[in-house]
Amino acid sequence: MLDLIAARELLYGFAKSFGTNRIPLEEAHGRTLAEPIFADRDYPPFNRAAMDGYALQCSDLAAGIRNFTILETIFAGQVANTAWQTGGCFKIMTGAAVPPGADIVIRREDSSGDEKQVTISVTGWSPFQHISRQGEDVLSGLPIIQRPVLCTPAVISVLAAIGKSTVVVEALPRVALFTTGNEIAPIDQVVDNYQVRNSNRYLLGALLKKWGITPFNIKHVPDERHLLLDTFRKAMDADILIVSGAVSAGDADFVPGVLQELGVKKIFHKLAIKPGKPMWCGQMPAGGMVFALPGNPFSSLVTFVLVIEDYLHRCFNLPAPVVMSLPLNGNRRKKSSLDEFFPVEVSGSPLPAVTPVFFNSSGDILAALQADGLAWQPATTQVLEHGNVVQVFKL
């Protein structure tokens, strides 16, 4: 059995880009930006008023002038049309272009007057006070984004600000998703006492959707070798094939054997983790990857988060997912000799801690319902005590 770290490092050697696409900015949320981004001009592109107030010259203030004639009112999107004169000022709104020659904006709160005259009531000032200077954020031609990043709302805002109506992003993998099991029934079907509904199809579909991935082939397959063989054969051209169930050591756990019969080269079978120990991974003849996950819902969630998501980060050349180190609120004794991952709630401010979420087994459909993350109890740590710091993978 491989430990989790060894398995992830092994998979890094198989990670590769799925290509790139150019897409409209409107479709970029959640996708991985795959091109460097440079400023198309200075930002701000002009000296910009940071306050509603009055634009004037520090030299007038230094000369003792406090009463100013309002030469013009400037709104955002306008430029001054009136020539400068000593003792004059411009009434200006936040975001408007500061007229050439003005080197300070006095806040409206520090003034009194009418539409023609204003009296400034300040005792101290500094050049370019309340002015965002041209190019202070970034100069034209300089890089803004140089490495692959997820297109979050903040990233999309920047791309829109510099006029990127289309962007190059990492292409999404073609994914086939299969669930297995004679006991599994569709969720809209009346179930017998011995049946369970196919929650893994929706769990794994939702986990893929978080990446913007919609499987091109989704199917449930009974535990019959010839049906598995026929179904998997039709998906051997996928970039990623995900199977849930029939991967352990039972008489009906045909998946590993069927995959190898189809020429899938085994990379590993079984991880030294709980839940998720039976996981199988291999490479298809055309180069795509197979991830065969245990069938219990919580096991499928854990192995997807810990293994498949980590693999996707590497394929998209993204930084590894953030792992938090937080103190444990409570005690926990391990039930196995493996690394164990258990659901936790994160709470508390300003110093958060994690509290274990009770669950019965990896087949408990409520196991992750209240969980914010998965806490890691290493194989070498039999007992976790209150206050011990644990590593937490965000859900």
mmCIF file of C-alpha atoms in Angstrom:
data_model
loop_
_atom_site.group_PDB
_atom_site.id
_atom_site.type_symbol
_atom_site.label_atom_id
_atom_site.label_comp_id
_atom_site.label_asym_id
_atom_site.label_seq_id
_atom_site.Cartn_x
_atom_site.Cartn_y
_atom_site.Cartn_z
ATOM 1 C CA MET A 1 0.000 0.000 0.000
ATOM 2 C CA LEU A 2 1.117 3.534 -0.770
ATOM 3 C CA ASP A 3 0.715 6.370 1.677
ATOM 4 C CA LEU A 4 -1.132 9.433 0.430
ATOM 5 C CA ILE A 5 1.941 11.616 -0.119
ATOM 6 C CA ALA A 6 3.722 8.909 -2.119
ATOM 7 C CA ALA A 7 0.628 8.313 -4.260
ATOM 8 C CA ARG A 8 0.196 12.000 -5.028
ATOM 9 C CA GLU A 9 3.863 12.419 -5.930
ATOM 10 C CA LEU A 10 3.645 9.351 -8.161
ATOM 11 C CA LEU A 11 0.686 10.866 -10.018
ATOM 12 C CA TYR A 12 2.553 14.126 -10.615
ATOM 13 C CA GLY A 13 4.617 12.249 -13.208
ATOM 14 C CA PHE A 14 1.422 11.544 -15.176
ATOM 15 C CA ALA A 15 -0.081 15.037 -14.923
ATOM 16 C CA LYS A 16 -0.230 17.026 -18.153
ATOM 17 C CA SER A 17 -2.175 19.880 -19.694
ATOM 18 C CA PHE A 18 -5.307 19.034 -21.653
ATOM 19 C CA GLY A 19 -4.549 21.867 -24.088
ATOM 20 C CA THR A 20 -5.916 25.402 -24.147
ATOM 21 C CA ASN A 21 -9.022 27.227 -25.411
ATOM 22 C CA ARG A 22 -9.856 30.856 -26.054
ATOM 23 C CA ILE A 23 -13.234 31.680 -24.535
ATOM 24 C CA PRO A 24 -15.349 34.795 -23.874
ATOM 25 C CA LEU A 25 -14.636 36.459 -20.546
ATOM 26 C CA GLU A 26 -18.257 35.825 -19.543
ATOM 27 C CA GLU A 27 -17.497 32.083 -19.516
ATOM 28 C CA ALA A 28 -14.178 32.280 -17.667
ATOM 29 C CA HIS A 29 -15.330 32.034 -14.047
ATOM 30 C CA GLY A 30 -13.760 28.983 -12.408
ATOM 31 C CA ARG A 31 -11.485 28.265 -15.372
ATOM 32 C CA THR A 32 -7.683 28.361 -15.220
ATOM 33 C CA LEU A 33 -6.089 31.314 -16.971
ATOM 34 C CA ALA A 34 -3.357 30.044 -19.299
ATOM 35 C CA GLU A 35 -1.812 33.224 -20.696
ATOM 36 C CA PRO A 36 0.302 35.996 -19.152
ATOM 37 C CA ILE A 37 -1.543 39.271 -18.718
ATOM 38 C CA PHE A 38 0.088 42.682 -19.239
ATOM 39 C CA ALA A 39 -1.184 46.182 -18.567
ATOM 40 C CA ASP A 40 -2.468 47.797 -21.768
ATOM 41 C CA ARG A 41 -1.883 51.285 -20.314
ATOM 42 C CA ASP A 42 -0.986 52.958 -17.031
ATOM 43 C CA TYR A 43 -3.355 52.283 -14.108
ATOM 44 C CA PRO A 44 -4.724 54.644 -13.036
ATOM 45 C CA PRO A 45 -4.500 56.040 -16.586
ATOM 46 C CA PHE A 46 -4.587 59.608 -15.199
ATOM 47 C CA ASN A 47 -4.201 61.393 -11.878
ATOM 48 C CA ARG A 48 -7.513 60.470 -10.274
ATOM 49 C CA ALA A 49 -9.392 62.206 -7.475
ATOM 50 C CA ALA A 50 -9.740 59.843 -4.521
ATOM 51 C CA MET A 51 -12.241 62.090 -2.721
ATOM 52 C CA ASP A 52 -15.072 64.488 -3.471
ATOM 53 C CA GLY A 53 -13.553 67.917 -2.902
ATOM 54 C CA TYR A 54 -11.460 70.635 -4.511
ATOM 55 C CA ALA A 55 -8.399 70.237 -6.743
ATOM 56 C CA LEU A 56 -5.831 72.998 -6.336
ATOM 57 C CA GLN A 57 -2.103 73.696 -6.014
ATOM 58 C CA CYS A 58 -0.051 73.215 -2.872
ATOM 59 C CA SER A 59 1.878 76.376 -3.797
ATOM 60 C CA ASP A 60 -1.300 78.438 -3.263
ATOM 61 C CA LEU A 61 -1.769 76.880 0.185
ATOM 62 C CA ALA A 62 1.894 77.547 0.985
ATOM 63 C CA ALA A 63 1.372 81.202 -0.013
ATOM 64 C CA GLY A 64 -1.388 81.455 2.597
ATOM 65 C CA ILE A 65 -4.352 81.459 0.210
ATOM 66 C CA ARG A 66 -7.457 79.871 1.796
ATOM 67 C CA ASN A 67 -10.273 81.460 -0.220
ATOM 68 C CA PHE A 68 -10.528 80.034 -3.731
ATOM 69 C CA THR A 69 -12.616 80.776 -6.784
ATOM 70 C CA ILE A 70 -14.283 77.685 -8.252
ATOM 71 C CA LEU A 71 -13.254 77.657 -11.909
ATOM 72 C CA GLU A 72 -15.223 74.566 -12.997
ATOM 73 C CA THR A 73 -16.927 71.447 -11.675
ATOM 74 C CA ILE A 74 -15.448 68.174 -12.952
ATOM 75 C CA PHE A 75 -17.358 64.903 -12.846
ATOM 76 C CA ALA A 76 -15.952 61.422 -13.479
ATOM 77 C CA GLY A 77 -15.510 60.969 -17.220
ATOM 78 C CA GLN A 78 -14.966 64.671 -17.873
ATOM 79 C CA VAL A 79 -11.845 66.786 -18.316
ATOM 80 C CA ALA A 80 -11.254 70.408 -17.319
ATOM 81 C CA ASN A 81 -11.841 72.993 -20.025
ATOM 82 C CA THR A 82 -10.932 76.071 -17.990
ATOM 83 C CA ALA A 83 -7.400 77.448 -17.772
ATOM 84 C CA TRP A 84 -5.698 77.447 -14.417
ATOM 85 C CA GLN A 85 -5.195 80.671 -12.457
ATOM 86 C CA THR A 86 -3.677 81.483 -9.074
ATOM 87 C CA GLY A 87 -6.300 81.368 -6.344
ATOM 88 C CA GLY A 88 -8.528 79.180 -8.453
ATOM 89 C CA CYS A 89 -9.643 75.612 -7.826
ATOM 90 C CA PHE A 90 -11.768 72.929 -9.431
ATOM 91 C CA LYS A 91 -14.675 71.307 -7.662
ATOM 92 C CA ILE A 92 -14.058 67.609 -8.366
ATOM 93 C CA MET A 93 -15.851 64.308 -7.813
ATOM 94 C CA THR A 94 -14.324 60.986 -6.798
ATOM 95 C CA GLY A 95 -12.892 59.205 -9.858
ATOM 96 C CA ALA A 96 -12.570 62.305 -12.011
ATOM 97 C CA ALA A 97 -9.353 63.293 -13.775
ATOM 98 C CA VAL A 98 -7.387 65.861 -11.788
ATOM 99 C CA PRO A 99 -6.608 68.889 -14.019
ATOM 100 C CA PRO A 100 -2.967 69.337 -15.092
ATOM 101 C CA GLY A 101 -1.098 71.408 -12.545
ATOM 102 C CA ALA A 102 -3.265 70.423 -9.566
ATOM 103 C CA ASP A 103 -1.270 68.501 -7.009
ATOM 104 C CA ILE A 104 -3.698 68.144 -4.118
ATOM 105 C CA VAL A 105 -7.394 67.451 -3.501
ATOM 106 C CA ILE A 106 -8.923 68.962 -0.376
ATOM 107 C CA ARG A 107 -11.871 67.000 0.978
ATOM 108 C CA ARG A 108 -15.296 68.605 0.845
ATOM 109 C CA GLU A 109 -15.463 68.085 4.635
ATOM 110 C CA ASP A 110 -12.491 70.455 5.046
ATOM 111 C CA SER A 111 -14.173 73.340 3.247
ATOM 112 C CA SER A 112 -17.123 75.703 3.292
ATOM 113 C CA GLY A 113 -18.646 77.988 0.696
ATOM 114 C CA ASP A 114 -21.053 78.111 -2.227
ATOM 115 C CA GLU A 115 -20.999 77.287 -5.940
ATOM 116 C CA LYS A 116 -18.613 80.163 -6.730
ATOM 117 C CA GLN A 117 -16.258 80.478 -3.757
ATOM 118 C CA VAL A 118 -14.831 78.022 -1.246
ATOM 119 C CA THR A 119 -12.815 78.491 1.922
ATOM 120 C CA ILE A 120 -10.313 75.768 2.773
ATOM 121 C CA SER A 121 -9.821 74.952 6.454
ATOM 122 C CA VAL A 122 -6.686 72.812 6.681
ATOM 123 C CA THR A 123 -3.567 73.294 8.792
ATOM 124 C CA GLY A 124 -1.431 70.559 7.257
ATOM 125 C CA TRP A 125 -1.173 68.964 3.834
ATOM 126 C CA SER A 126 1.150 67.059 1.552
ATOM 127 C CA PRO A 127 1.613 66.971 -2.227
ATOM 128 C CA PHE A 128 -0.773 64.633 -4.079
ATOM 129 C CA GLN A 129 -2.914 64.156 -0.989
ATOM 130 C CA HIS A 130 -6.179 62.385 -1.959
ATOM 131 C CA ILE A 131 -4.917 61.829 -5.515
ATOM 132 C CA SER A 132 -4.314 58.378 -7.005
ATOM 133 C CA ARG A 133 -1.347 59.095 -9.256
ATOM 134 C CA GLN A 134 -1.119 57.899 -12.831
ATOM 135 C CA GLY A 135 0.604 54.506 -13.066
ATOM 136 C CA GLU A 136 0.890 53.947 -9.311
ATOM 137 C CA ASP A 137 -0.981 50.625 -9.559
ATOM 138 C CA VAL A 138 0.831 49.332 -12.637
ATOM 139 C CA LEU A 139 2.657 50.886 -15.573
ATOM 140 C CA SER A 140 1.788 50.176 -19.193
ATOM 141 C CA GLY A 141 3.394 46.983 -20.504
ATOM 142 C CA LEU A 142 4.245 45.535 -17.103
ATOM 143 C CA PRO A 143 2.985 42.049 -16.169
ATOM 144 C CA ILE A 144 -0.162 41.791 -14.071
ATOM 145 C CA ILE A 145 -0.570 37.996 -14.012
ATOM 146 C CA GLN A 146 2.356 35.754 -14.933
ATOM 147 C CA ARG A 147 1.350 32.287 -13.749
ATOM 148 C CA PRO A 148 -1.805 30.169 -14.150
ATOM 149 C CA VAL A 149 -4.563 31.260 -11.765
ATOM 150 C CA LEU A 150 -8.202 30.407 -11.295
ATOM 151 C CA CYS A 151 -10.500 33.024 -12.774
ATOM 152 C CA THR A 152 -12.149 34.245 -9.599
ATOM 153 C CA PRO A 153 -14.454 37.291 -9.602
ATOM 154 C CA ALA A 154 -11.447 39.427 -8.606
ATOM 155 C CA VAL A 155 -9.373 38.117 -11.537
ATOM 156 C CA ILE A 156 -12.268 38.579 -13.958
ATOM 157 C CA SER A 157 -12.678 42.172 -12.748
ATOM 158 C CA VAL A 158 -9.023 42.901 -13.600
ATOM 159 C CA LEU A 159 -9.309 41.224 -17.006
ATOM 160 C CA ALA A 160 -12.380 43.309 -17.805
ATOM 161 C CA ALA A 161 -10.647 46.492 -16.612
ATOM 162 C CA ILE A 162 -7.812 46.007 -19.098
ATOM 163 C CA GLY A 163 -10.142 45.165 -21.971
ATOM 164 C CA LYS A 164 -9.730 41.384 -22.219
ATOM 165 C CA SER A 165 -13.019 40.354 -23.817
ATOM 166 C CA THR A 166 -11.618 36.862 -24.497
ATOM 167 C CA VAL A 167 -8.989 34.878 -22.591
ATOM 168 C CA VAL A 168 -6.904 31.759 -23.092
ATOM 169 C CA VAL A 169 -7.686 29.116 -20.475
ATOM 170 C CA GLU A 170 -6.642 25.561 -19.783
ATOM 171 C CA ALA A 171 -8.893 23.148 -21.665
ATOM 172 C CA LEU A 172 -11.087 20.908 -19.540
ATOM 173 C CA PRO A 173 -10.503 17.158 -19.627
ATOM 174 C CA ARG A 174 -12.965 14.799 -21.277
ATOM 175 C CA VAL A 175 -14.278 12.818 -18.345
ATOM 176 C CA ALA A 176 -16.284 9.601 -18.260
ATOM 177 C CA LEU A 177 -18.093 8.841 -14.989
ATOM 178 C CA PHE A 178 -19.372 5.374 -14.146
ATOM 179 C CA THR A 179 -21.035 4.055 -11.005
ATOM 180 C CA THR A 180 -21.366 0.346 -10.352
ATOM 181 C CA GLY A 181 -23.368 -2.049 -8.213
ATOM 182 C CA ASN A 182 -26.438 -4.297 -8.425
ATOM 183 C CA GLU A 183 -27.807 -2.692 -5.264
ATOM 184 C CA ILE A 184 -27.782 0.829 -6.731
ATOM 185 C CA ALA A 185 -31.049 2.335 -7.964
ATOM 186 C CA PRO A 186 -31.841 5.629 -9.762
ATOM 187 C CA ILE A 187 -32.776 8.399 -7.343
ATOM 188 C CA ASP A 188 -36.230 8.856 -8.897
ATOM 189 C CA GLN A 189 -37.144 5.172 -8.595
ATOM 190 C CA VAL A 190 -39.010 3.433 -5.774
ATOM 191 C CA VAL A 191 -36.352 1.404 -3.948
ATOM 192 C CA ASP A 192 -36.562 -2.004 -2.331
ATOM 193 C CA ASN A 193 -35.269 -2.528 1.205
ATOM 194 C CA TYR A 194 -32.014 -3.995 -0.090
ATOM 195 C CA GLN A 195 -31.315 -1.146 -2.517
ATOM 196 C CA VAL A 196 -29.671 2.277 -2.131
ATOM 197 C CA ARG A 197 -30.058 5.307 -4.365
ATOM 198 C CA ASN A 198 -27.232 6.369 -6.662
ATOM 199 C CA SER A 199 -25.896 9.316 -4.653
ATOM 200 C CA ASN A 200 -22.318 8.891 -5.935
ATOM 201 C CA ARG A 201 -23.324 9.874 -9.467
ATOM 202 C CA TYR A 202 -24.455 13.241 -8.111
ATOM 203 C CA LEU A 203 -21.658 13.601 -5.568
ATOM 204 C CA LEU A 204 -18.932 13.056 -8.162
ATOM 205 C CA GLY A 205 -20.800 15.076 -10.766
ATOM 206 C CA ALA A 206 -20.972 18.018 -8.359
ATOM 207 C CA LEU A 207 -17.277 17.720 -7.482
ATOM 208 C CA LEU A 208 -16.446 17.824 -11.203
ATOM 209 C CA LYS A 209 -18.850 20.709 -11.772
ATOM 210 C CA LYS A 210 -16.834 22.770 -9.309
ATOM 211 C CA TRP A 211 -14.079 22.649 -11.957
ATOM 212 C CA GLY A 212 -16.516 23.393 -14.774
ATOM 213 C CA ILE A 213 -16.278 19.787 -15.982
ATOM 214 C CA THR A 214 -19.361 18.026 -17.357
ATOM 215 C CA PRO A 215 -18.741 14.326 -18.106
ATOM 216 C CA PHE A 216 -19.354 13.345 -21.712
ATOM 217 C CA ASN A 217 -20.368 9.852 -20.645
ATOM 218 C CA ILE A 218 -22.278 9.087 -17.436
ATOM 219 C CA LYS A 219 -23.629 5.627 -16.836
ATOM 220 C CA HIS A 220 -24.491 3.142 -14.114
ATOM 221 C CA VAL A 221 -23.222 -0.393 -14.705
ATOM 222 C CA PRO A 222 -24.366 -3.533 -12.850
ATOM 223 C CA ASP A 223 -21.751 -5.818 -11.305
ATOM 224 C CA GLU A 224 -21.377 -7.986 -14.405
ATOM 225 C CA ARG A 225 -17.978 -8.395 -15.995
ATOM 226 C CA HIS A 226 -19.141 -8.292 -19.631
ATOM 227 C CA LEU A 227 -21.166 -5.109 -19.070
ATOM 228 C CA LEU A 228 -18.250 -3.403 -17.316
ATOM 229 C CA LEU A 229 -15.918 -4.509 -20.090
ATOM 230 C CA ASP A 230 -18.188 -3.154 -22.824
ATOM 231 C CA THR A 231 -18.834 0.148 -20.995
ATOM 232 C CA PHE A 232 -15.204 0.856 -20.135
ATOM 233 C CA ARG A 233 -14.016 -0.061 -23.636
ATOM 234 C CA LYS A 234 -16.145 2.745 -25.095
ATOM 235 C CA ALA A 235 -14.462 5.298 -22.793
ATOM 236 C CA MET A 236 -10.810 4.396 -23.362
ATOM 237 C CA ASP A 237 -10.298 7.664 -25.263
ATOM 238 C CA ALA A 238 -11.245 9.798 -22.253
ATOM 239 C CA ASP A 239 -8.718 12.039 -20.527
ATOM 240 C CA ILE A 240 -10.022 10.859 -17.175
ATOM 241 C CA LEU A 241 -12.222 7.873 -16.380
ATOM 242 C CA ILE A 242 -13.766 7.796 -12.893
ATOM 243 C CA VAL A 243 -15.377 4.647 -11.553
ATOM 244 C CA SER A 244 -17.195 4.341 -8.237
ATOM 245 C CA GLY A 245 -17.503 0.927 -6.575
ATOM 246 C CA ALA A 246 -16.490 -2.673 -7.268
ATOM 247 C CA VAL A 247 -12.837 -1.917 -6.590
ATOM 248 C CA SER A 248 -12.118 -3.855 -3.407
ATOM 249 C CA ALA A 249 -11.588 -7.588 -2.909
ATOM 250 C CA GLY A 250 -15.141 -8.991 -3.019
ATOM 251 C CA ASP A 251 -16.361 -11.656 -5.413
ATOM 252 C CA ALA A 252 -18.174 -9.003 -7.489
ATOM 253 C CA ASP A 253 -15.375 -6.412 -7.432
ATOM 254 C CA PHE A 254 -14.541 -6.824 -11.113
ATOM 255 C CA VAL A 255 -13.292 -3.306 -11.879
ATOM 256 C CA PRO A 256 -9.500 -3.758 -11.431
ATOM 257 C CA GLY A 257 -9.452 -6.938 -13.487
ATOM 258 C CA VAL A 258 -11.614 -5.518 -16.267
ATOM 259 C CA LEU A 259 -9.477 -2.393 -16.520
ATOM 260 C CA GLN A 260 -6.263 -4.406 -16.795
ATOM 261 C CA GLU A 261 -7.894 -6.652 -19.392
ATOM 262 C CA LEU A 262 -8.471 -3.496 -21.457
ATOM 263 C CA GLY A 263 -4.777 -2.633 -21.259
ATOM 264 C CA VAL A 264 -4.965 -0.104 -18.446
ATOM 265 C CA LYS A 265 -1.585 -0.069 -16.693
ATOM 266 C CA LYS A 266 -1.958 -0.178 -12.922
ATOM 267 C CA ILE A 267 -0.209 2.662 -11.091
ATOM 268 C CA PHE A 268 -1.357 1.674 -7.613
ATOM 269 C CA HIS A 269 -4.061 -0.308 -5.856
ATOM 270 C CA LYS A 270 -4.867 0.471 -2.224
ATOM 271 C CA LEU A 271 -3.836 3.496 -0.224
ATOM 272 C CA ALA A 272 -2.831 3.491 3.418
ATOM 273 C CA ILE A 273 -5.765 5.756 4.303
ATOM 274 C CA LYS A 274 -9.148 5.368 5.934
ATOM 275 C CA PRO A 275 -11.632 5.833 4.400
ATOM 276 C CA GLY A 276 -10.553 5.216 0.824
ATOM 277 C CA LYS A 277 -8.142 2.296 1.209
ATOM 278 C CA PRO A 278 -9.347 0.232 -1.833
ATOM 279 C CA MET A 279 -8.724 3.006 -4.401
ATOM 280 C CA TRP A 280 -7.237 1.864 -7.728
ATOM 281 C CA CYS A 281 -5.442 4.065 -10.257
ATOM 282 C CA GLY A 282 -4.061 3.387 -13.693
ATOM 283 C CA GLN A 283 -3.207 4.786 -17.134
ATOM 284 C CA MET A 284 -5.169 3.890 -20.258
ATOM 285 C CA PRO A 285 -3.373 2.859 -23.469
ATOM 286 C CA ALA A 286 -4.107 6.267 -25.053
ATOM 287 C CA GLY A 287 -2.653 8.071 -22.016
ATOM 288 C CA GLY A 288 -5.792 8.961 -20.069
ATOM 289 C CA MET A 289 -6.022 8.300 -16.344
ATOM 290 C CA VAL A 290 -8.369 5.977 -14.473
ATOM 291 C CA PHE A 291 -9.405 6.663 -10.901
ATOM 292 C CA ALA A 292 -11.465 3.820 -9.433
ATOM 293 C CA LEU A 293 -12.917 4.909 -6.102
ATOM 294 C CA PRO A 294 -14.543 2.950 -3.282
ATOM 295 C CA GLY A 295 -18.331 2.898 -3.464
ATOM 296 C CA ASN A 296 -19.219 4.235 -0.024
ATOM 297 C CA PRO A 297 -20.206 7.915 -0.396
ATOM 298 C CA PHE A 298 -17.787 9.326 2.165
ATOM 299 C CA SER A 299 -14.935 7.228 0.738
ATOM 300 C CA SER A 300 -15.680 8.572 -2.743
ATOM 301 C CA LEU A 301 -15.645 12.136 -1.412
ATOM 302 C CA VAL A 302 -12.364 11.673 0.473
ATOM 303 C CA THR A 303 -10.497 10.052 -2.411
ATOM 304 C CA PHE A 304 -11.744 12.622 -4.923
ATOM 305 C CA VAL A 305 -10.664 15.535 -2.711
ATOM 306 C CA LEU A 306 -7.311 14.068 -1.685
ATOM 307 C CA VAL A 307 -6.243 12.466 -4.967
ATOM 308 C CA ILE A 308 -8.234 13.580 -8.021
ATOM 309 C CA GLU A 309 -8.395 17.270 -7.066
ATOM 310 C CA ASP A 310 -4.674 17.282 -6.338
ATOM 311 C CA TYR A 311 -4.050 15.706 -9.765
ATOM 312 C CA LEU A 312 -6.231 18.334 -11.473
ATOM 313 C CA HIS A 313 -4.323 21.143 -9.761
ATOM 314 C CA ARG A 314 -1.106 19.750 -11.168
ATOM 315 C CA CYS A 315 -2.573 19.273 -14.681
ATOM 316 C CA PHE A 316 -3.710 22.907 -14.685
ATOM 317 C CA ASN A 317 -0.330 24.003 -13.261
ATOM 318 C CA LEU A 318 -2.083 25.519 -10.250
ATOM 319 C CA PRO A 319 -0.590 25.683 -6.749
ATOM 320 C CA ALA A 320 -1.463 22.765 -4.500
ATOM 321 C CA PRO A 321 -4.713 23.190 -2.539
ATOM 322 C CA VAL A 322 -4.273 25.105 0.699
ATOM 323 C CA VAL A 323 -3.997 22.889 3.780
ATOM 324 C CA MET A 324 -4.898 24.608 7.042
ATOM 325 C CA SER A 325 -3.227 23.869 10.386
ATOM 326 C CA LEU A 326 -5.786 24.311 13.157
ATOM 327 C CA PRO A 327 -6.178 23.200 16.789
ATOM 328 C CA LEU A 328 -8.566 20.373 17.560
ATOM 329 C CA ASN A 329 -11.560 21.023 19.784
ATOM 330 C CA GLY A 330 -11.991 17.630 21.455
ATOM 331 C CA ASN A 331 -10.251 14.263 21.538
ATOM 332 C CA ARG A 332 -10.056 11.439 19.016
ATOM 333 C CA ARG A 333 -8.703 7.895 19.122
ATOM 334 C CA LYS A 334 -7.805 6.186 15.867
ATOM 335 C CA LYS A 335 -9.429 2.856 15.042
ATOM 336 C CA SER A 336 -6.842 1.640 12.546
ATOM 337 C CA SER A 337 -3.126 1.627 11.805
ATOM 338 C CA LEU A 338 -3.659 3.830 8.726
ATOM 339 C CA ASP A 339 -3.750 7.583 8.138
ATOM 340 C CA GLU A 340 -7.322 8.542 8.973
ATOM 341 C CA PHE A 341 -9.307 11.463 7.557
ATOM 342 C CA PHE A 342 -12.360 12.606 9.456
ATOM 343 C CA PRO A 343 -14.912 15.375 8.845
ATOM 344 C CA VAL A 344 -14.626 18.532 10.935
ATOM 345 C CA GLU A 345 -16.423 21.820 11.423
ATOM 346 C CA VAL A 346 -14.339 24.995 11.504
ATOM 347 C CA SER A 347 -15.531 27.601 13.994
ATOM 348 C CA GLY A 348 -14.308 30.338 16.309
ATOM 349 C CA SER A 349 -12.993 33.852 15.845
ATOM 350 C CA PRO A 350 -10.425 35.344 15.685
ATOM 351 C CA LEU A 351 -8.637 32.020 16.301
ATOM 352 C CA PRO A 352 -10.559 29.173 14.632
ATOM 353 C CA ALA A 353 -10.491 25.551 15.725
ATOM 354 C CA VAL A 354 -11.934 22.328 14.316
ATOM 355 C CA THR A 355 -14.501 20.068 15.929
ATOM 356 C CA PRO A 356 -14.941 16.455 14.732
ATOM 357 C CA VAL A 357 -18.274 15.683 13.090
ATOM 358 C CA PHE A 358 -19.734 12.405 14.362
ATOM 359 C CA PHE A 359 -20.364 9.744 11.734
ATOM 360 C CA ASN A 360 -20.883 5.996 11.886
ATOM 361 C CA SER A 361 -18.889 4.739 8.898
ATOM 362 C CA SER A 362 -17.836 5.662 5.373
ATOM 363 C CA GLY A 363 -21.262 4.480 4.245
ATOM 364 C CA ASP A 364 -22.997 7.043 6.472
ATOM 365 C CA ILE A 365 -24.826 9.378 4.056
ATOM 366 C CA LEU A 366 -24.655 12.166 6.681
ATOM 367 C CA ALA A 367 -20.884 11.883 7.269
ATOM 368 C CA ALA A 368 -19.880 15.115 5.532
ATOM 369 C CA LEU A 369 -23.165 17.010 5.817
ATOM 370 C CA GLN A 370 -21.945 19.537 8.416
ATOM 371 C CA ALA A 371 -18.259 19.343 7.513
ATOM 372 C CA ASP A 372 -16.078 22.226 6.378
ATOM 373 C CA GLY A 373 -12.978 20.083 5.906
ATOM 374 C CA LEU A 374 -11.182 16.778 6.340
ATOM 375 C CA ALA A 375 -8.748 16.560 9.257
ATOM 376 C CA TRP A 376 -5.735 14.270 8.993
ATOM 377 C CA GLN A 377 -4.786 11.932 11.808
ATOM 378 C CA PRO A 378 -1.442 10.361 10.803
ATOM 379 C CA ALA A 379 -0.813 6.652 11.143
ATOM 380 C CA THR A 380 1.800 7.393 13.810
ATOM 381 C CA THR A 381 -0.634 9.358 16.010
ATOM 382 C CA GLN A 382 -2.983 6.971 17.753
ATOM 383 C CA VAL A 383 -4.631 9.618 19.936
ATOM 384 C CA LEU A 384 -5.384 13.264 19.243
ATOM 385 C CA GLU A 385 -5.951 15.401 22.309
ATOM 386 C CA HIS A 386 -7.727 18.700 22.772
ATOM 387 C CA GLY A 387 -5.547 21.521 21.436
ATOM 388 C CA ASN A 388 -3.408 19.339 19.173
ATOM 389 C CA VAL A 389 -2.827 20.991 15.787
ATOM 390 C CA VAL A 390 -4.172 18.993 12.838
ATOM 391 C CA GLN A 391 -3.888 19.518 9.102
ATOM 392 C CA VAL A 392 -7.236 20.213 7.436
ATOM 393 C CA PHE A 393 -8.121 19.878 3.753
ATOM 394 C CA LYS A 394 -10.927 22.260 2.827
ATOM 395 C CA LEU A 395 -14.117 20.831 1.411
#
